[in-house]
Coordinates of C-alpha atoms in Angstrom, one line a residue:
X8 CA -42.7 7.5 -8.7
X9 CA -40.1 8.2 -11.4
X10 CA -39.0 11.4 -9.6
X11 CA -38.7 9.4 -6.4
X12 CA -36.6 6.8 -8.2
X13 CA -34.3 9.5 -9.6
X14 CA -33.8 11.0 -6.2
X15 CA -32.9 7.5 -4.8
X16 CA -30.4 6.9 -7.6
X17 CA -28.8 10.3 -7.2
X18 CA -28.0 9.7 -3.5
X19 CA -24.3 9.4 -2.9
X20 CA -24.5 5.9 -1.3
X21 CA -26.1 4.3 -4.4
X22 CA -23.7 6.0 -6.8
X23 CA -20.7 5.0 -4.6
X24 CA -22.0 1.4 -4.5
X25 CA -22.4 1.3 -8.3
X26 CA -18.9 2.6 -8.8
X27 CA -17.5 0.2 -6.2
X28 CA -19.2 -2.8 -8.0
X29 CA -17.7 -1.8 -11.3
X30 CA -14.2 -1.2 -9.9
X31 CA -14.5 -4.4 -7.9
X32 CA -15.3 -6.5 -11.0
X33 CA -12.4 -5.0 -12.9
X34 CA -10.1 -5.6 -9.9
X35 CA -11.2 -9.2 -9.7
X36 CA -10.0 -9.7 -13.3
X37 CA -6.6 -8.3 -12.4
X38 CA -6.3 -10.6 -9.4
X39 CA -7.4 -13.6 -11.6
X40 CA -4.7 -12.7 -14.1
X41 CA -2.1 -12.3 -11.4
X42 CA -2.9 -15.8 -10.1
X43 CA -3.3 -17.6 -13.5
X44 CA -0.6 -15.9 -15.5
X45 CA 2.1 -15.2 -12.9
X46 CA 1.7 -17.3 -9.7
X47 CA 0.4 -20.6 -11.2
X48 CA 3.3 -20.9 -13.7
X49 CA 5.8 -20.4 -10.8
X50 CA 4.0 -22.9 -8.6
X51 CA 3.8 -25.3 -11.6
X52 CA 7.6 -25.0 -12.1
X53 CA 8.3 -25.8 -8.5
X54 CA 6.0 -28.8 -8.8
X55 CA 7.8 -30.2 -11.8
X56 CA 5.9 -28.5 -14.6
X57 CA 2.4 -29.5 -13.5
X58 CA -0.5 -27.2 -14.2
X59 CA -1.5 -26.2 -10.7
X60 CA -5.1 -25.4 -11.6
X61 CA -5.6 -28.9 -13.1
X62 CA -4.3 -30.8 -10.1
X63 CA -6.8 -33.4 -8.9
X64 CA -7.3 -36.7 -7.2
X65 CA -9.2 -39.0 -9.5
X66 CA -11.7 -41.1 -7.5
X67 CA -13.1 -42.9 -10.5
X68 CA -11.9 -43.0 -14.0
X69 CA -14.1 -42.0 -16.9
X70 CA -16.1 -44.9 -18.3
X71 CA -17.7 -44.6 -21.7
X72 CA -19.7 -41.4 -21.7
X73 CA -19.6 -41.1 -17.9
X74 CA -17.1 -38.4 -16.9
X75 CA -14.4 -39.1 -14.3
X76 CA -15.1 -38.4 -10.7
X77 CA -12.4 -36.3 -9.2
X78 CA -11.5 -33.9 -6.4
X79 CA -10.1 -30.8 -8.1
X80 CA -8.1 -29.4 -5.3
X81 CA -5.9 -27.2 -7.6
X82 CA -8.8 -25.2 -8.8
X83 CA -10.1 -24.9 -5.2
X84 CA -6.8 -23.6 -4.0
X85 CA -6.7 -21.1 -6.8
X86 CA -10.1 -19.8 -5.7
X87 CA -8.9 -19.5 -2.1
X88 CA -5.7 -17.6 -3.1
X89 CA -7.8 -15.3 -5.2
X90 CA -10.2 -14.6 -2.3
X91 CA -7.4 -13.9 0.1
X92 CA -5.6 -11.5 -2.3
X93 CA -8.8 -9.6 -3.0
X94 CA -9.7 -9.4 0.7
X95 CA -6.2 -8.3 1.6
X96 CA -6.2 -5.5 -1.0
X97 CA -9.7 -4.4 0.1
X98 CA -8.5 -4.3 3.7
X99 CA -5.6 -2.1 2.7
X100 CA -7.9 0.3 0.7
X101 CA -10.4 0.5 3.6
X102 CA -7.5 1.1 6.1
X103 CA -6.1 3.9 3.9
X104 CA -9.5 5.5 3.4
X105 CA -10.2 5.4 7.2
X106 CA -6.8 6.9 7.9
X107 CA -7.5 9.8 5.4
X108 CA -10.8 10.5 7.1
X109 CA -9.4 10.9 10.6
X110 CA -9.0 14.4 11.9
X111 CA -5.6 15.0 13.3
X112 CA -5.5 15.9 17.0
X113 CA -4.6 19.5 17.5

């Protein structure tokens, strides 16, 4: 059973997947930094110095120990921007990889 597991792990697809997951996690941190450290301050400046990530619509103020009830649309928009940027870069990488695998017509 251990030998079978080693064979499974040594297959190219599993190793490729593991490398892809590690690189993807690191790339996600880069995109998060791009958004939080570069794009959000610019957007905040355009919006009059507001912290874009903290933008919200308060539905009910905090009372005593009960927290406020709010729609945190700034954080939601941050997440959407992050997803779109990651998806776009992955698309470009896959497109380049597919192009490099194509055999030129002779």
